[in-house]
PDB file of C-alpha atoms and ligand atoms in Angstrom:
ATOM      1  CA  MET A 272      30.970 -16.653 -17.132  1.00 97.00           C
ATOM      2  CA  LYS A 273      30.168 -14.606 -19.752  1.00 98.00           C
ATOM      3  CA  PHE A 274      28.584 -16.095 -23.390  1.00 98.00           C
ATOM      4  CA  PHE A 275      29.588 -15.253 -27.098  1.00 98.00           C
ATOM      5  CA  VAL A 276      27.996 -16.101 -30.157  1.00 98.00           C
ATOM      6  CA  ASP A 277      30.183 -17.425 -33.341  1.00 98.00           C
ATOM      7  CA  THR A 278      28.120 -15.726 -36.225  1.00 98.00           C
ATOM      8  CA  ALA A 279      27.346 -12.535 -38.038  1.00 98.00           C
ATOM      9  CA  GLU A 280      23.131 -13.785 -38.495  1.00 98.00           C
ATOM     10  CA  ILE A 281      21.723 -10.625 -37.045  1.00 98.00           C
ATOM     11  CA  ASP A 282      18.742 -12.745 -36.526  1.00 98.00           C
ATOM     12  CA  GLU A 283      20.460 -15.589 -34.845  1.00 97.00           C
ATOM     13  CA  ILE A 284      22.556 -12.674 -32.237  1.00 98.00           C
ATOM     14  CA  ALA A 285      18.958 -10.752 -31.613  1.00 98.00           C
ATOM     15  CA  GLU A 286      17.344 -14.157 -31.035  1.00 97.00           C
ATOM     16  CA  LEU A 287      19.793 -15.036 -27.861  1.00 97.00           C
ATOM     17  CA  ASN A 288      20.345 -11.476 -27.347  1.00 97.00           C
ATOM     18  CA  ASP A 289      16.951 -10.618 -26.300  1.00 97.00           C
ATOM     19  CA  LEU A 290      16.801 -13.408 -23.742  1.00 96.00           C
ATOM     20  CA  GLY A 291      20.068 -11.698 -22.292  1.00 95.00           C
ATOM     21  CA  MET A 292      22.277 -14.419 -23.045  1.00 94.00           C
ATOM     22  CA  VAL A 293      24.382 -12.145 -25.125  1.00 97.00           C
ATOM     23  CA  ASP A 294      27.910 -10.825 -23.606  1.00 98.00           C
ATOM     24  CA  GLY A 295      29.497 -10.995 -27.021  1.00 98.00           C
ATOM     25  CA  VAL A 296      29.516 -11.435 -30.419  1.00 98.00           C
ATOM     26  CA  THR A 297      32.479 -12.854 -32.635  1.00 98.00           C
ATOM     27  CA  THR A 298      33.348 -13.110 -36.215  1.00 98.00           C
ATOM     28  CA  ASN A 299      35.312 -13.736 -39.003  1.00 98.00           C
ATOM     29  CA  PRO A 300      35.762 -13.771 -42.447  1.00 98.00           C
ATOM     30  CA  SER A 301      34.271 -16.954 -43.260  1.00 98.00           C
ATOM     31  CA  LEU A 302      31.335 -16.027 -40.981  1.00 98.00           C
ATOM     32  CA  ILE A 303      31.251 -12.702 -42.862  1.00 98.00           C
ATOM     33  CA  LEU A 304      31.305 -14.898 -46.476  1.00 98.00           C
ATOM     34  CA  LYS A 305      28.633 -16.726 -44.759  1.00 98.00           C
ATOM     35  CA  SER A 306      26.695 -13.918 -44.276  1.00 98.00           C
ATOM     36  CA  GLY A 307      26.541 -12.530 -47.903  1.00 98.00           C
ATOM     37  CA  ARG A 308      26.637  -9.255 -45.577  1.00 98.00           C
ATOM     38  CA  ASP A 309      29.384  -6.448 -45.764  1.00 98.00           C
ATOM     39  CA  ILE A 310      31.373  -6.505 -43.204  1.00 98.00           C
ATOM     40  CA  LEU A 311      31.689  -2.777 -41.747  1.00 98.00           C
ATOM     41  CA  GLU A 312      27.698  -2.857 -42.449  1.00 98.00           C
ATOM     42  CA  VAL A 313      27.553  -5.771 -40.263  1.00 98.00           C
ATOM     43  CA  THR A 314      29.781  -5.050 -38.258  1.00 98.00           C
ATOM     44  CA  LYS A 315      27.838  -1.958 -37.062  1.00 98.00           C
ATOM     45  CA  GLU A 316      24.422  -3.646 -36.787  1.00 98.00           C
ATOM     46  CA  ILE A 317      25.846  -6.136 -34.556  1.00 98.00           C
ATOM     47  CA  CYS A 318      27.353  -3.654 -32.569  1.00 98.00           C
ATOM     48  CA  ASP A 319      24.289  -1.693 -32.099  1.00 97.00           C
ATOM     49  CA  LEU A 320      21.789  -4.556 -31.503  1.00 98.00           C
ATOM     50  CA  VAL A 321      24.331  -5.872 -29.106  1.00 97.00           C
ATOM     51  CA  ASP A 322      26.341  -3.133 -26.030  1.00 95.00           C
ATOM     52  CA  GLY A 323      29.280  -6.061 -25.067  1.00 98.00           C
ATOM     53  CA  PRO A 324      33.024  -6.724 -27.171  1.00 98.00           C
ATOM     54  CA  VAL A 325      31.680  -7.777 -30.927  1.00 98.00           C
ATOM     55  CA  SER A 326      35.143  -8.600 -32.849  1.00 98.00           C
ATOM     56  CA  ALA A 327      36.064  -7.989 -36.900  1.00 98.00           C
ATOM     57  CA  GLU A 328      39.025  -9.680 -38.169  1.00 98.00           C
ATOM     58  CA  VAL A 329      41.969  -7.948 -40.026  1.00 98.00           C
ATOM     59  CA  VAL A 330      42.691  -9.509 -43.144  1.00 98.00           C
ATOM     60  CA  ALA A 331      46.368  -7.602 -43.644  1.00 98.00           C
ATOM     61  CA  THR A 332      49.007  -9.738 -42.475  1.00 98.00           C
ATOM     62  CA  GLU A 333      51.676  -7.692 -41.781  1.00 98.00           C
ATOM     63  CA  ALA A 334      51.855  -5.080 -39.117  1.00 98.00           C
ATOM     64  CA  ASP A 335      51.782  -1.724 -40.585  1.00 98.00           C
ATOM     65  CA  ALA A 336      48.604  -3.084 -42.513  1.00 98.00           C
ATOM     66  CA  MET A 337      46.790  -5.084 -39.621  1.00 98.00           C
ATOM     67  CA  ILE A 338      47.468  -1.744 -37.595  1.00 98.00           C
ATOM     68  CA  THR A 339      45.495   0.502 -40.317  1.00 98.00           C
ATOM     69  CA  GLU A 340      42.422  -1.965 -40.709  1.00 98.00           C
ATOM     70  CA  GLY A 341      42.253  -2.217 -37.337  1.00 98.00           C
ATOM     71  CA  ARG A 342      42.476   1.461 -36.342  1.00 98.00           C
ATOM     72  CA  LYS A 343      39.223   1.101 -39.066  1.00 98.00           C
ATOM     73  CA  LEU A 344      37.696  -1.590 -38.106  1.00 98.00           C
ATOM     74  CA  ALA A 345      37.582   0.025 -34.557  1.00 98.00           C
ATOM     75  CA  GLU A 346      35.718   3.356 -35.556  1.00 98.00           C
ATOM     76  CA  ILE A 347      33.100   1.310 -36.337  1.00 98.00           C
ATOM     77  CA  ALA A 348      31.639   1.674 -32.714  1.00 98.00           C
ATOM     78  CA  GLU A 349      32.970   1.666 -29.611  1.00 97.00           C
ATOM     79  CA  ASN A 350      32.386  -1.943 -28.854  1.00 98.00           C
ATOM     80  CA  VAL A 351      34.597  -3.253 -31.451  1.00 98.00           C
ATOM     81  CA  THR A 352      37.317  -5.392 -30.666  1.00 98.00           C
ATOM     82  CA  VAL A 353      39.982  -5.828 -33.402  1.00 98.00           C
ATOM     83  CA  LYS A 354      40.600  -9.598 -34.360  1.00 98.00           C
ATOM     84  CA  LEU A 355      44.623 -10.249 -35.022  1.00 98.00           C
ATOM     85  CA  PRO A 356      45.492 -13.005 -35.735  1.00 98.00           C
ATOM     86  CA  LEU A 357      48.012 -15.167 -33.468  1.00 98.00           C
ATOM     87  CA  THR A 358      51.429 -14.485 -35.740  1.00 98.00           C
ATOM     88  CA  TRP A 359      54.464 -11.980 -35.122  1.00 98.00           C
ATOM     89  CA  ASP A 360      53.500  -9.527 -36.984  1.00 98.00           C
ATOM     90  CA  GLY A 361      50.053  -9.953 -35.808  1.00 98.00           C
ATOM     91  CA  LEU A 362      51.446  -9.466 -31.428  1.00 98.00           C
ATOM     92  CA  LYS A 363      52.969  -5.885 -32.935  1.00 98.00           C
ATOM     93  CA  ALA A 364      49.527  -4.625 -34.013  1.00 98.00           C
ATOM     94  CA  CYS A 365      48.362  -5.668 -30.707  1.00 98.00           C
ATOM     95  CA  ASN A 366      50.580  -3.867 -28.599  1.00 98.00           C
ATOM     96  CA  VAL A 367      49.888  -1.022 -30.529  1.00 98.00           C
ATOM     97  CA  LEU A 368      46.141  -0.875 -30.763  1.00 98.00           C
ATOM     98  CA  THR A 369      46.252  -1.769 -26.743  1.00 98.00           C
ATOM     99  CA  ASN A 370      48.297   0.943 -25.902  1.00 98.00           C
ATOM    100  CA  GLU A 371      46.300   3.228 -28.391  1.00 98.00           C
ATOM    101  CA  GLY A 372      43.025   1.653 -25.971  1.00 98.00           C
ATOM    102  CA  LYS A 373      41.452  -0.607 -28.295  1.00 98.00           C
ATOM    103  CA  MET A 374      39.868  -4.121 -27.287  1.00 98.00           C
ATOM    104  CA  VAL A 375      41.487  -6.683 -29.622  1.00 98.00           C
ATOM    105  CA  ASN A 376      41.114 -10.037 -29.420  1.00 98.00           C
ATOM    106  CA  VAL A 377      44.028 -12.626 -30.745  1.00 98.00           C
ATOM    107  CA  THR A 378      42.765 -15.623 -32.644  1.00 98.00           C
ATOM    108  CA  LEU A 379      44.103 -18.637 -34.546  1.00 98.00           C
ATOM    109  CA  CYS A 380      45.420 -19.538 -30.915  1.00 98.00           C
ATOM    110  CA  PHE A 381      46.896 -23.314 -30.813  1.00 98.00           C
ATOM    111  CA  SER A 382      49.689 -23.847 -28.115  1.00 98.00           C
ATOM    112  CA  ALA A 383      50.179 -22.047 -24.772  1.00 98.00           C
ATOM    113  CA  ASN A 384      53.338 -20.120 -25.242  1.00 98.00           C
ATOM    114  CA  GLN A 385      51.676 -18.586 -28.512  1.00 98.00           C
ATOM    115  CA  ALA A 386      48.847 -17.647 -25.098  1.00 98.00           C
ATOM    116  CA  LEU A 387      51.491 -16.284 -23.071  1.00 98.00           C
ATOM    117  CA  LEU A 388      52.849 -13.955 -25.697  1.00 98.00           C
ATOM    118  CA  ALA A 389      49.566 -12.705 -26.226  1.00 98.00           C
ATOM    119  CA  ALA A 390      48.858 -12.005 -22.539  1.00 98.00           C
ATOM    120  CA  LYS A 391      52.478  -9.984 -23.120  1.00 98.00           C
ATOM    121  CA  ALA A 392      51.384  -8.194 -25.914  1.00 98.00           C
ATOM    122  CA  GLY A 393      48.671  -6.904 -24.265  1.00 98.00           C
ATOM    123  CA  ALA A 394      45.446  -9.091 -25.045  1.00 98.00           C
ATOM    124  CA  THR A 395      42.110  -8.736 -24.027  1.00 98.00           C
ATOM    125  CA  PHE A 396      41.629 -11.588 -25.293  1.00 98.00           C
ATOM    126  CA  ILE A 397      43.105 -15.332 -26.052  1.00 98.00           C
ATOM    127  CA  SER A 398      40.999 -17.342 -28.325  1.00 98.00           C
ATOM    128  CA  PRO A 399      42.891 -21.078 -28.505  1.00 98.00           C
ATOM    129  CA  PHE A 400      40.775 -23.440 -30.889  1.00 98.00           C
ATOM    130  CA  ILE A 401      39.526 -26.530 -29.095  1.00 98.00           C
ATOM    131  CA  GLY A 402      37.765 -27.547 -32.409  1.00 98.00           C
ATOM    132  CA  ARG A 403      40.273 -27.497 -34.467  1.00 98.00           C
ATOM    133  CA  LEU A 404      42.546 -29.416 -32.199  1.00 98.00           C
ATOM    134  CA  ASP A 405      39.861 -32.283 -32.016  1.00 97.00           C
ATOM    135  CA  ASP A 406      40.092 -32.533 -35.323  1.00 97.00           C
ATOM    136  CA  ILE A 407      43.716 -33.714 -35.623  1.00 98.00           C
ATOM    137  CA  ASN A 408      43.463 -35.437 -32.242  1.00 97.00           C
ATOM    138  CA  LEU A 409      44.779 -33.473 -29.844  1.00 97.00           C
ATOM    139  CA  ASP A 410      43.399 -31.923 -26.921  1.00 97.00           C
ATOM    140  CA  GLY A 411      41.402 -28.772 -27.299  1.00 97.00           C
ATOM    141  CA  MET A 412      40.264 -29.363 -23.507  1.00 98.00           C
ATOM    142  CA  GLU A 413      44.112 -29.354 -22.359  1.00 98.00           C
ATOM    143  CA  LEU A 414      44.966 -26.389 -24.030  1.00 98.00           C
ATOM    144  CA  ILE A 415      42.762 -24.532 -21.992  1.00 98.00           C
ATOM    145  CA  GLU A 416      43.439 -25.800 -18.545  1.00 98.00           C
ATOM    146  CA  ASP A 417      47.134 -25.192 -19.642  1.00 98.00           C
ATOM    147  CA  ILE A 418      46.975 -21.383 -20.089  1.00 98.00           C
ATOM    148  CA  ARG A 419      44.169 -20.888 -17.106  1.00 98.00           C
ATOM    149  CA  THR A 420      47.357 -22.064 -15.157  1.00 98.00           C
ATOM    150  CA  ILE A 421      49.601 -19.535 -16.714  1.00 98.00           C
ATOM    151  CA  TYR A 422      47.835 -16.390 -17.077  1.00 98.00           C
ATOM    152  CA  ASP A 423      46.883 -17.864 -13.274  1.00 98.00           C
ATOM    153  CA  ASN A 424      50.592 -17.990 -11.964  1.00 98.00           C
ATOM    154  CA  PHE A 425      51.629 -14.722 -13.370  1.00 98.00           C
ATOM    155  CA  GLY A 426      47.942 -12.691 -12.906  1.00 98.00           C
ATOM    156  CA  TYR A 427      47.733 -11.974 -16.798  1.00 98.00           C
ATOM    157  CA  GLU A 428      44.389 -10.069 -16.958  1.00 98.00           C
ATOM    158  CA  THR A 429      43.720 -10.950 -20.940  1.00 98.00           C
ATOM    159  CA  GLN A 430      40.593 -13.528 -20.534  1.00 98.00           C
ATOM    160  CA  ILE A 431      40.233 -16.720 -22.215  1.00 98.00           C
ATOM    161  CA  LEU A 432      37.869 -17.531 -24.825  1.00 98.00           C
ATOM    162  CA  ALA A 433      37.329 -20.599 -25.680  1.00 98.00           C
ATOM    163  CA  ALA A 434      36.395 -20.841 -29.648  1.00 98.00           C
ATOM    164  CA  SER A 435      36.102 -23.137 -32.267  1.00 98.00           C
ATOM    165  CA  ILE A 436      33.372 -24.883 -29.697  1.00 98.00           C
ATOM    166  CA  ARG A 437      31.575 -27.906 -31.389  1.00 96.00           C
ATOM    167  CA  SER A 438      29.575 -29.117 -28.595  1.00 97.00           C
ATOM    168  CA  VAL A 439      27.389 -28.828 -25.737  1.00 98.00           C
ATOM    169  CA  ASN A 440      30.752 -30.503 -23.418  1.00 98.00           C
ATOM    170  CA  HIS A 441      32.905 -28.305 -25.197  1.00 98.00           C
ATOM    171  CA  ILE A 442      30.853 -25.287 -22.723  1.00 98.00           C
ATOM    172  CA  LEU A 443      30.227 -27.176 -20.229  1.00 98.00           C
ATOM    173  CA  ASP A 444      35.024 -28.039 -19.297  1.00 98.00           C
ATOM    174  CA  SER A 445      35.440 -24.700 -20.669  1.00 98.00           C
ATOM    175  CA  ALA A 446      33.229 -23.672 -17.495  1.00 98.00           C
ATOM    176  CA  ARG A 447      34.632 -26.435 -15.438  1.00 98.00           C
ATOM    177  CA  ILE A 448      38.329 -25.263 -16.194  1.00 98.00           C
ATOM    178  CA  GLY A 449      37.884 -21.520 -15.830  1.00 98.00           C
ATOM    179  CA  ALA A 450      37.698 -20.221 -19.357  1.00 98.00           C
ATOM    180  CA  ASP A 451      36.434 -15.994 -18.997  1.00 98.00           C
ATOM    181  CA  VAL A 452      34.156 -16.542 -22.208  1.00 98.00           C
ATOM    182  CA  ILE A 453      32.977 -19.344 -24.400  1.00 98.00           C
ATOM    183  CA  THR A 454      32.090 -18.583 -28.168  1.00 98.00           C
ATOM    184  CA  ALA A 455      29.778 -20.668 -29.558  1.00 98.00           C
ATOM    185  CA  PRO A 456      27.772 -21.186 -32.990  1.00 98.00           C
ATOM    186  CA  PRO A 457      23.758 -20.211 -31.683  1.00 97.00           C
ATOM    187  CA  LYS A 458      22.921 -23.970 -31.547  1.00 98.00           C
ATOM    188  CA  VAL A 459      25.255 -24.975 -29.773  1.00 98.00           C
ATOM    189  CA  ILE A 460      24.659 -22.694 -26.722  1.00 98.00           C
ATOM    190  CA  LYS A 461      20.103 -24.020 -27.968  1.00 97.00           C
ATOM    191  CA  ALA A 462      21.405 -27.041 -27.202  1.00 98.00           C
ATOM    192  CA  MET A 463      22.566 -26.657 -23.816  1.00 98.00           C
ATOM    193  CA  ALA A 464      18.636 -26.535 -22.844  1.00 97.00           C
ATOM    194  CA  ASN A 465      18.462 -30.271 -24.116  1.00 98.00           C
ATOM    195  CA  HIS A 466      17.678 -32.728 -21.976  1.00 98.00           C
ATOM    196  CA  PRO A 467      16.098 -36.064 -22.863  1.00 98.00           C
ATOM    197  CA  LEU A 468      14.470 -36.837 -18.645  1.00 98.00           C
ATOM    198  CA  THR A 469      13.236 -33.192 -18.849  1.00 98.00           C
ATOM    199  CA  ASP A 470      11.618 -33.689 -22.411  1.00 98.00           C
ATOM    200  CA  LYS A 471       9.631 -36.903 -20.642  1.00 98.00           C
ATOM    201  CA  GLY A 472       8.805 -35.621 -17.475  1.00 98.00           C
ATOM    202  CA  LEU A 473       6.664 -32.879 -19.655  1.00 98.00           C
ATOM    203  CA  ALA A 474       5.066 -35.362 -21.596  1.00 98.00           C
ATOM    204  CA  GLN A 475       4.171 -37.089 -17.991  1.00 98.00           C
ATOM    205  CA  PHE A 476       3.009 -34.427 -16.443  1.00 98.00           C
ATOM    206  CA  LEU A 477       1.080 -32.669 -18.935  1.00 98.00           C
ATOM    207  CA  ALA A 478      -0.955 -35.961 -19.626  1.00 98.00           C
ATOM    208  CA  ASP A 479      -1.567 -35.965 -15.875  1.00 98.00           C
ATOM    209  CA  TRP A 480      -2.548 -32.561 -16.023  1.00 98.00           C
ATOM    210  CA  GLU A 481      -5.107 -33.012 -18.856  1.00 98.00           C
ATOM    211  CA  LYS A 482      -6.423 -35.798 -16.922  1.00 98.00           C
ATOM    212  CA  THR A 483      -7.908 -33.469 -13.957  1.00 98.00           C
ATOM    213  CA  GLY A 484     -10.234 -31.099 -16.085  1.00 98.00           C
ATOM    214  CA  GLN A 485      -8.332 -27.903 -14.947  1.00 98.00           C
ATOM    215  CA  LYS A 486      -7.107 -25.085 -16.527  1.00 97.00           C
ATOM    216  CA  ILE A 487      -4.851 -21.735 -15.332  1.00 97.00           C
ATOM    217  CA  VAL A 488      -6.054 -19.332 -17.618  1.00 96.00           C
TER     218      VAL A 488
HETATM  219  C1  E4P B 782      36.276 -17.950 -33.161  1.00 51.42           C
HETATM  220  O1  E4P B 782      36.505 -16.103 -32.493  1.00 51.42           O
HETATM  221  C2  E4P B 782      36.034 -18.407 -34.480  1.00 51.42           C
HETATM  222  O2  E4P B 782      34.874 -17.329 -34.868  1.00 51.42           O
HETATM  223  C3  E4P B 782      35.276 -19.148 -34.454  1.00 51.42           C
HETATM  224  O3  E4P B 782      35.544 -20.200 -32.752  1.00 51.42           O
HETATM  225  C4  E4P B 782      36.242 -20.596 -35.098  1.00 51.42           C
HETATM  226  O4  E4P B 782      35.460 -22.252 -34.833  1.00 51.42           O
HETATM  227  P1  E4P B 782      34.954 -23.049 -36.477  1.00 51.42           P
HETATM  228  O5  E4P B 782      36.706 -23.938 -36.115  1.00 51.42           O
HETATM  229  O6  E4P B 782      34.015 -24.057 -35.909  1.00 51.42           O
HETATM  230  O7  E4P B 782      35.189 -22.086 -37.704  1.00 51.42           O
END
């Protein structure tokens, strides 16, 4: 499973990237706002740091303007993935940019039918938003399952990028279902390492080691 990091904070990306944990990065206008950085500059910095796809989102809402913005973002670096919203205009722009050989991430997907359209439009990635569905008492994970089934039924190559991940269980369930990629905030990825029995076991081993009076180095 590929891990993308959902942030525009360079330090956080660098820390995980140094561990070999980062297969790509996703940003969105809210994350750019949070970073306080210029989108073109910060996207270039991320692309220089990370080998994999780096999603940068357009903000136009009409297809031709989306295409113009997408082309400009794609000029930043070869690993830029143009992020487009799942609207009819977004699908039109997806089709054009994909035919130009650019990677496209279709975002803000909340239904399996939307995901089916994105695959037909040639999207490289589809981003179903799990957490935002859970927030309104719908089942985000059920959407990932439905998309996996539909894509497998017809052999679509669009990669399922499970997004809006809020917990380690969202990652575990996405892995079980067979999402191709997850994108999560760095703190959620780091939380995957936590287990109380690991902490308890380590405390016991260290206490016993102290009693041996030995040193390794
Ligand atoms: C994905 O590409 C989005 O940037 C992100 O996962 C949205 O997450 P949120 O619903 O927590 O804002």
